[in-house]
JSON list of C-alpha atoms and ligand atoms in Angstrom, two decimals:
[
{"chain": "A", "resi": 37, "resn": "UNK", "atom": "CA", "xyz": [-4.73, 10.32, -16.93]},
{"chain": "A", "resi": 38, "resn": "UNK", "atom": "CA", "xyz": [-2.83, 10.14, -13.33]},
{"chain": "A", "resi": 39, "resn": "UNK", "atom": "CA", "xyz": [0.08, 9.40, -13.52]},
{"chain": "A", "resi": 40, "resn": "UNK", "atom": "CA", "xyz": [0.91, 10.07, -9.75]},
{"chain": "A", "resi": 41, "resn": "UNK", "atom": "CA", "xyz": [-0.58, 8.99, -7.25]},
{"chain": "A", "resi": 42, "resn": "UNK", "atom": "CA", "xyz": [-0.21, 10.05, -3.75]},
{"chain": "A", "resi": 43, "resn": "UNK", "atom": "CA", "xyz": [-2.07, 8.41, -0.90]},
{"chain": "A", "resi": 44, "resn": "UNK", "atom": "CA", "xyz": [-3.05, 9.58, 2.30]},
{"chain": "A", "resi": 45, "resn": "UNK", "atom": "CA", "xyz": [-3.78, 8.95, 6.36]},
{"chain": "A", "resi": 46, "resn": "UNK", "atom": "CA", "xyz": [-3.14, 10.14, 9.40]},
{"chain": "A", "resi": 47, "resn": "UNK", "atom": "CA", "xyz": [0.40, 7.70, 10.27]},
{"chain": "A", "resi": 48, "resn": "UNK", "atom": "CA", "xyz": [1.32, 7.26, 7.32]},
{"chain": "A", "resi": 49, "resn": "UNK", "atom": "CA", "xyz": [2.15, 3.85, 8.72]},
{"chain": "A", "resi": 50, "resn": "UNK", "atom": "CA", "xyz": [-1.63, 1.12, 8.29]},
{"chain": "A", "resi": 51, "resn": "UNK", "atom": "CA", "xyz": [-4.25, 2.74, 5.61]},
{"chain": "A", "resi": 52, "resn": "UNK", "atom": "CA", "xyz": [-1.93, 4.98, 3.31]},
{"chain": "A", "resi": 53, "resn": "UNK", "atom": "CA", "xyz": [1.37, 2.82, 3.06]},
{"chain": "A", "resi": 54, "resn": "UNK", "atom": "CA", "xyz": [-0.92, -0.51, 2.24]},
{"chain": "A", "resi": 55, "resn": "UNK", "atom": "CA", "xyz": [-2.83, 1.61, -0.57]},
{"chain": "A", "resi": 56, "resn": "UNK", "atom": "CA", "xyz": [0.66, 2.54, -1.49]},
{"chain": "A", "resi": 57, "resn": "UNK", "atom": "CA", "xyz": [1.81, -1.27, -2.41]},
{"chain": "A", "resi": 58, "resn": "UNK", "atom": "CA", "xyz": [-1.22, -2.85, -3.28]},
{"chain": "A", "resi": 59, "resn": "UNK", "atom": "CA", "xyz": [-1.82, -0.46, -5.95]},
{"chain": "A", "resi": 60, "resn": "UNK", "atom": "CA", "xyz": [2.29, -0.75, -7.09]},
{"chain": "A", "resi": 61, "resn": "UNK", "atom": "CA", "xyz": [1.85, -4.28, -7.45]},
{"chain": "A", "resi": 62, "resn": "UNK", "atom": "CA", "xyz": [-1.67, -3.96, -9.53]},
{"chain": "A", "resi": 63, "resn": "UNK", "atom": "CA", "xyz": [0.61, -1.09, -11.72]},
{"chain": "A", "resi": 64, "resn": "UNK", "atom": "CA", "xyz": [4.45, -0.80, -11.35]},
{"chain": "A", "resi": 65, "resn": "UNK", "atom": "CA", "xyz": [4.63, 1.83, -14.63]},
{"chain": "A", "resi": 66, "resn": "UNK", "atom": "CA", "xyz": [2.75, 4.01, -12.04]},
{"chain": "A", "resi": 67, "resn": "UNK", "atom": "CA", "xyz": [4.47, 6.49, -9.66]},
{"chain": "A", "resi": 68, "resn": "UNK", "atom": "CA", "xyz": [2.79, 6.12, -6.15]},
{"chain": "A", "resi": 69, "resn": "UNK", "atom": "CA", "xyz": [3.70, 6.96, -3.01]},
{"chain": "A", "resi": 70, "resn": "UNK", "atom": "CA", "xyz": [1.84, 7.39, 0.97]},
{"chain": "A", "resi": 71, "resn": "UNK", "atom": "CA", "xyz": [2.35, 9.90, 3.30]},
{"chain": "A", "resi": 72, "resn": "UNK", "atom": "CA", "xyz": [0.49, 11.06, 7.41]},
{"chain": "A", "resi": 73, "resn": "UNK", "atom": "CA", "xyz": [-1.17, 14.42, 7.70]},
{"chain": "A", "resi": 74, "resn": "UNK", "atom": "CA", "xyz": [1.00, 13.50, 11.12]},
{"chain": "A", "resi": 75, "resn": "UNK", "atom": "CA", "xyz": [4.28, 13.30, 11.84]},
{"chain": "A", "resi": 76, "resn": "UNK", "atom": "CA", "xyz": [4.07, 11.45, 14.45]},
{"chain": "A", "resi": 77, "resn": "UNK", "atom": "CA", "xyz": [6.13, 8.28, 12.76]},
{"chain": "A", "resi": 78, "resn": "UNK", "atom": "CA", "xyz": [8.47, 9.71, 9.77]},
{"chain": "A", "resi": 79, "resn": "UNK", "atom": "CA", "xyz": [10.57, 8.12, 9.42]},
{"chain": "A", "resi": 80, "resn": "UNK", "atom": "CA", "xyz": [9.13, 4.77, 10.89]},
{"chain": "A", "resi": 81, "resn": "UNK", "atom": "CA", "xyz": [8.62, 1.55, 8.66]},
{"chain": "A", "resi": 82, "resn": "UNK", "atom": "CA", "xyz": [4.64, 1.01, 8.56]},
{"chain": "A", "resi": 83, "resn": "UNK", "atom": "CA", "xyz": [2.83, -0.84, 12.37]},
{"chain": "A", "resi": 84, "resn": "UNK", "atom": "CA", "xyz": [4.66, -4.86, 12.12]},
{"chain": "A", "resi": 85, "resn": "UNK", "atom": "CA", "xyz": [0.56, -6.24, 12.37]},
{"chain": "A", "resi": 86, "resn": "UNK", "atom": "CA", "xyz": [0.23, -4.37, 9.53]},
{"chain": "A", "resi": 87, "resn": "UNK", "atom": "CA", "xyz": [3.16, -5.88, 7.69]},
{"chain": "A", "resi": 88, "resn": "UNK", "atom": "CA", "xyz": [2.87, -9.26, 8.74]},
{"chain": "A", "resi": 89, "resn": "UNK", "atom": "CA", "xyz": [-1.15, -9.13, 7.43]},
{"chain": "A", "resi": 90, "resn": "UNK", "atom": "CA", "xyz": [0.69, -7.41, 3.80]},
{"chain": "A", "resi": 91, "resn": "UNK", "atom": "CA", "xyz": [1.93, -10.20, 3.76]},
{"chain": "A", "resi": 92, "resn": "UNK", "atom": "CA", "xyz": [0.23, -13.32, 4.31]},
{"chain": "A", "resi": 93, "resn": "UNK", "atom": "CA", "xyz": [-1.20, -11.98, 0.88]},
{"chain": "A", "resi": 94, "resn": "UNK", "atom": "CA", "xyz": [2.13, -11.55, -0.63]},
{"chain": "A", "resi": 95, "resn": "UNK", "atom": "CA", "xyz": [2.73, -7.72, -1.12]},
{"chain": "A", "resi": 96, "resn": "UNK", "atom": "CA", "xyz": [5.63, -6.79, 0.75]},
{"chain": "A", "resi": 97, "resn": "UNK", "atom": "CA", "xyz": [5.95, -3.05, 3.15]},
{"chain": "A", "resi": 98, "resn": "UNK", "atom": "CA", "xyz": [9.55, -3.43, 4.65]},
{"chain": "A", "resi": 99, "resn": "UNK", "atom": "CA", "xyz": [10.61, -0.80, 2.52]},
{"chain": "A", "resi": 100, "resn": "UNK", "atom": "CA", "xyz": [8.56, 1.82, 3.37]},
{"chain": "A", "resi": 101, "resn": "UNK", "atom": "CA", "xyz": [9.30, 4.88, 5.41]},
{"chain": "A", "resi": 102, "resn": "UNK", "atom": "CA", "xyz": [6.37, 7.37, 7.18]},
{"chain": "A", "resi": 103, "resn": "UNK", "atom": "CA", "xyz": [7.10, 10.97, 6.15]},
{"chain": "A", "resi": 104, "resn": "UNK", "atom": "CA", "xyz": [4.34, 13.20, 6.56]},
{"chain": "A", "resi": 105, "resn": "UNK", "atom": "CA", "xyz": [1.68, 15.07, 4.07]},
{"chain": "A", "resi": 106, "resn": "UNK", "atom": "CA", "xyz": [3.32, 18.65, 2.62]},
{"chain": "A", "resi": 107, "resn": "UNK", "atom": "CA", "xyz": [2.37, 21.86, 0.55]},
{"chain": "A", "resi": 108, "resn": "UNK", "atom": "CA", "xyz": [4.79, 20.66, -2.75]},
{"chain": "A", "resi": 109, "resn": "UNK", "atom": "CA", "xyz": [2.29, 17.27, -2.89]},
{"chain": "A", "resi": 110, "resn": "UNK", "atom": "CA", "xyz": [-0.05, 19.61, -4.44]},
{"chain": "A", "resi": 111, "resn": "UNK", "atom": "CA", "xyz": [2.38, 19.88, -7.78]},
{"chain": "A", "resi": 112, "resn": "UNK", "atom": "CA", "xyz": [3.93, 16.50, -7.75]},
{"chain": "A", "resi": 113, "resn": "UNK", "atom": "CA", "xyz": [1.44, 14.20, -8.02]},
{"chain": "A", "resi": 114, "resn": "UNK", "atom": "CA", "xyz": [-1.99, 14.54, -10.13]},
{"chain": "A", "resi": 115, "resn": "UNK", "atom": "CA", "xyz": [-4.26, 12.76, -7.56]},
{"chain": "A", "resi": 116, "resn": "UNK", "atom": "CA", "xyz": [-4.23, 13.09, -3.74]},
{"chain": "A", "resi": 117, "resn": "UNK", "atom": "CA", "xyz": [-6.08, 9.61, -1.89]},
{"chain": "A", "resi": 118, "resn": "UNK", "atom": "CA", "xyz": [-7.62, 10.29, 1.52]},
{"chain": "A", "resi": 119, "resn": "UNK", "atom": "CA", "xyz": [-8.81, 7.27, 3.71]},
{"chain": "A", "resi": 120, "resn": "UNK", "atom": "CA", "xyz": [-11.24, 9.16, 6.10]},
{"chain": "A", "resi": 121, "resn": "UNK", "atom": "CA", "xyz": [-13.18, 12.83, 6.17]},
{"chain": "A", "resi": 122, "resn": "UNK", "atom": "CA", "xyz": [-10.66, 14.37, 8.75]},
{"chain": "A", "resi": 123, "resn": "UNK", "atom": "CA", "xyz": [-7.64, 13.00, 6.01]},
{"chain": "A", "resi": 124, "resn": "UNK", "atom": "CA", "xyz": [-9.30, 15.55, 3.50]},
{"chain": "A", "resi": 125, "resn": "UNK", "atom": "CA", "xyz": [-9.61, 18.56, 5.50]},
{"chain": "A", "resi": 126, "resn": "UNK", "atom": "CA", "xyz": [-6.31, 18.49, 6.49]},
{"chain": "A", "resi": 127, "resn": "UNK", "atom": "CA", "xyz": [-4.62, 18.05, 3.33]},
{"chain": "A", "resi": 128, "resn": "UNK", "atom": "CA", "xyz": [-7.41, 21.02, 1.69]},
{"chain": "A", "resi": 129, "resn": "UNK", "atom": "CA", "xyz": [-6.33, 23.15, 4.46]},
{"chain": "A", "resi": 130, "resn": "UNK", "atom": "CA", "xyz": [-2.89, 23.14, 3.39]},
{"chain": "A", "resi": 131, "resn": "UNK", "atom": "CA", "xyz": [-4.00, 23.58, -0.58]},
{"chain": "A", "resi": 132, "resn": "UNK", "atom": "CA", "xyz": [-1.55, 26.61, -2.28]},
{"chain": "A", "resi": 133, "resn": "UNK", "atom": "CA", "xyz": [-3.77, 29.35, -3.67]},
{"chain": "A", "resi": 134, "resn": "UNK", "atom": "CA", "xyz": [-4.64, 28.74, -7.62]},
{"chain": "A", "resi": 135, "resn": "UNK", "atom": "CA", "xyz": [-4.51, 24.41, -7.04]},
{"chain": "A", "resi": 136, "resn": "UNK", "atom": "CA", "xyz": [-6.89, 22.29, -8.67]},
{"chain": "A", "resi": 137, "resn": "UNK", "atom": "CA", "xyz": [-5.41, 18.68, -7.32]},
{"chain": "A", "resi": 138, "resn": "UNK", "atom": "CA", "xyz": [-7.84, 16.63, -7.11]},
{"chain": "A", "resi": 139, "resn": "UNK", "atom": "CA", "xyz": [-8.27, 15.01, -3.73]},
{"chain": "A", "resi": 140, "resn": "UNK", "atom": "CA", "xyz": [-10.91, 12.21, -3.94]},
{"chain": "A", "resi": 141, "resn": "UNK", "atom": "CA", "xyz": [-11.38, 9.24, -0.92]},
{"chain": "A", "resi": 142, "resn": "UNK", "atom": "CA", "xyz": [-10.18, 6.14, -2.03]},
{"chain": "A", "resi": 143, "resn": "UNK", "atom": "CA", "xyz": [-12.97, 4.45, -1.75]},
{"chain": "A", "resi": 144, "resn": "UNK", "atom": "CA", "xyz": [-15.41, 6.38, -4.40]},
{"chain": "A", "resi": 145, "resn": "UNK", "atom": "CA", "xyz": [-13.66, 3.35, -5.92]},
{"chain": "A", "resi": 146, "resn": "UNK", "atom": "CA", "xyz": [-14.62, 0.87, -3.85]},
{"chain": "A", "resi": 147, "resn": "UNK", "atom": "CA", "xyz": [-17.92, -0.60, -5.68]},
{"chain": "A", "resi": 148, "resn": "UNK", "atom": "CA", "xyz": [-17.74, -3.33, -4.32]},
{"chain": "A", "resi": 149, "resn": "UNK", "atom": "CA", "xyz": [-17.23, -2.97, -0.64]},
{"chain": "A", "resi": 150, "resn": "UNK", "atom": "CA", "xyz": [-19.85, -0.10, 0.51]},
{"chain": "A", "resi": 151, "resn": "UNK", "atom": "CA", "xyz": [-18.10, 2.32, 2.57]},
{"chain": "A", "resi": 152, "resn": "UNK", "atom": "CA", "xyz": [-17.65, 5.92, 2.96]},
{"chain": "A", "resi": 153, "resn": "UNK", "atom": "CA", "xyz": [-14.02, 5.87, 4.53]},
{"chain": "A", "resi": 154, "resn": "UNK", "atom": "CA", "xyz": [-10.96, 3.28, 5.40]},
{"chain": "A", "resi": 155, "resn": "UNK", "atom": "CA", "xyz": [-11.64, 3.18, 8.65]},
{"chain": "A", "resi": 156, "resn": "UNK", "atom": "CA", "xyz": [-8.92, 2.97, 11.06]},
{"chain": "A", "resi": 157, "resn": "UNK", "atom": "CA", "xyz": [-6.76, -0.65, 11.63]},
{"chain": "A", "resi": 158, "resn": "UNK", "atom": "CA", "xyz": [-4.92, 0.95, 14.30]},
{"chain": "A", "resi": 159, "resn": "UNK", "atom": "CA", "xyz": [-7.67, 1.42, 16.60]},
{"chain": "A", "resi": 160, "resn": "UNK", "atom": "CA", "xyz": [-10.07, -1.60, 15.22]},
{"chain": "A", "resi": 161, "resn": "UNK", "atom": "CA", "xyz": [-7.30, -4.02, 14.35]},
{"chain": "A", "resi": 162, "resn": "UNK", "atom": "CA", "xyz": [-8.93, -5.21, 11.92]},
{"chain": "A", "resi": 163, "resn": "UNK", "atom": "CA", "xyz": [-6.06, -5.59, 9.58]},
{"chain": "A", "resi": 164, "resn": "UNK", "atom": "CA", "xyz": [-7.43, -8.14, 7.23]},
{"chain": "A", "resi": 165, "resn": "UNK", "atom": "CA", "xyz": [-11.15, -6.17, 6.78]},
{"chain": "A", "resi": 166, "resn": "UNK", "atom": "CA", "xyz": [-8.74, -3.02, 6.28]},
{"chain": "A", "resi": 167, "resn": "UNK", "atom": "CA", "xyz": [-6.86, -5.07, 2.80]},
{"chain": "A", "resi": 168, "resn": "UNK", "atom": "CA", "xyz": [-9.78, -6.42, 1.71]},
{"chain": "A", "resi": 169, "resn": "UNK", "atom": "CA", "xyz": [-11.52, -3.12, 1.53]},
{"chain": "A", "resi": 170, "resn": "UNK", "atom": "CA", "xyz": [-7.69, -1.46, 0.32]},
{"chain": "A", "resi": 171, "resn": "UNK", "atom": "CA", "xyz": [-7.78, -4.15, -2.44]},
{"chain": "A", "resi": 172, "resn": "UNK", "atom": "CA", "xyz": [-11.07, -3.76, -3.87]},
{"chain": "A", "resi": 173, "resn": "UNK", "atom": "CA", "xyz": [-10.11, 0.23, -4.21]},
{"chain": "A", "resi": 174, "resn": "UNK", "atom": "CA", "xyz": [-7.22, -0.78, -5.67]},
{"chain": "A", "resi": 175, "resn": "UNK", "atom": "CA", "xyz": [-8.52, -2.61, -8.07]},
{"chain": "A", "resi": 176, "resn": "UNK", "atom": "CA", "xyz": [-11.36, -0.55, -9.48]},
{"chain": "A", "resi": 177, "resn": "UNK", "atom": "CA", "xyz": [-8.84, 2.47, -9.34]},
{"chain": "A", "resi": 178, "resn": "UNK", "atom": "CA", "xyz": [-6.38, 0.18, -11.13]},
{"chain": "A", "resi": 179, "resn": "UNK", "atom": "CA", "xyz": [-9.48, -0.44, -14.22]},
{"chain": "A", "resi": 180, "resn": "UNK", "atom": "CA", "xyz": [-10.29, 3.87, -13.96]},
{"chain": "A", "resi": 181, "resn": "UNK", "atom": "CA", "xyz": [-6.83, 5.08, -14.03]},
{"chain": "A", "resi": 182, "resn": "UNK", "atom": "CA", "xyz": [-6.50, 5.65, -17.21]},
{"chain": "A", "resi": 183, "resn": "UNK", "atom": "CA", "xyz": [-9.27, 8.16, -17.37]},
{"chain": "A", "resi": 184, "resn": "UNK", "atom": "CA", "xyz": [-9.06, 9.78, -14.43]},
{"chain": "B", "resi": 397, "resn": "LIG", "atom": "P1", "xyz": [-2.79, 5.12, 9.87]},
{"chain": "B", "resi": 397, "resn": "LIG", "atom": "O1", "xyz": [-3.33, 4.57, 11.36]},
{"chain": "B", "resi": 397, "resn": "LIG", "atom": "O2", "xyz": [-3.73, 6.89, 9.41]},
{"chain": "B", "resi": 397, "resn": "LIG", "atom": "O3", "xyz": [-3.60, 4.21, 8.86]},
{"chain": "B", "resi": 397, "resn": "LIG", "atom": "O4", "xyz": [-1.46, 5.37, 9.57]},
{"chain": "B", "resi": 397, "resn": "LIG", "atom": "C1", "xyz": [-3.00, 4.96, 12.32]},
{"chain": "B", "resi": 397, "resn": "LIG", "atom": "C2", "xyz": [-1.54, 5.00, 13.01]},
{"chain": "B", "resi": 397, "resn": "LIG", "atom": "C3", "xyz": [-1.19, 5.78, 14.42]},
{"chain": "B", "resi": 397, "resn": "LIG", "atom": "C4", "xyz": [-1.50, 6.27, 14.78]},
{"chain": "B", "resi": 397, "resn": "LIG", "atom": "C5", "xyz": [-3.02, 7.05, 14.49]},
{"chain": "B", "resi": 397, "resn": "LIG", "atom": "C6", "xyz": [-3.63, 6.10, 13.55]},
{"chain": "B", "resi": 397, "resn": "LIG", "atom": "N1", "xyz": [-1.75, 7.29, 16.10]},
{"chain": "B", "resi": 397, "resn": "LIG", "atom": "O5", "xyz": [-2.32, 7.32, 16.66]},
{"chain": "B", "resi": 397, "resn": "LIG", "atom": "O6", "xyz": [-0.02, 6.74, 16.63]}
]
């Protein structure tokens, strides 16, 4: 069972903190965190328009702070979920020799909304569409988490 789940995106201010908070709301017993492959926004709260869109669905992002993904995350978590193929490349580039922690695309779980990545709302400005996809994927992940 994956008890410790890390979400990873580029900035850690839009997609991965939203995924972290949505999954935590559905699964308060799991250890869940998020990180960015970049250090551009380290220490910052989630992007204000994402906080606003999430708050409208009852998801509070205000206490979260961005941090950069690091090599220790491969041992601190049982499952690493990335938002797109570039995140996956950037994460895999840091994998220590011998480490086998699974790194999977979060959208693998979004069976109701077929997507091969979570489009970045920092660029698309579609914060609600992003949250719809995250909520779908998180619901399926919640159902599957005991088997992973
Ligand atoms: P995220 O979105 O990876 O979902 O947090 C981004 C946020 C900020 C930037 C890029 C992506 N940025 O270029 O600052």
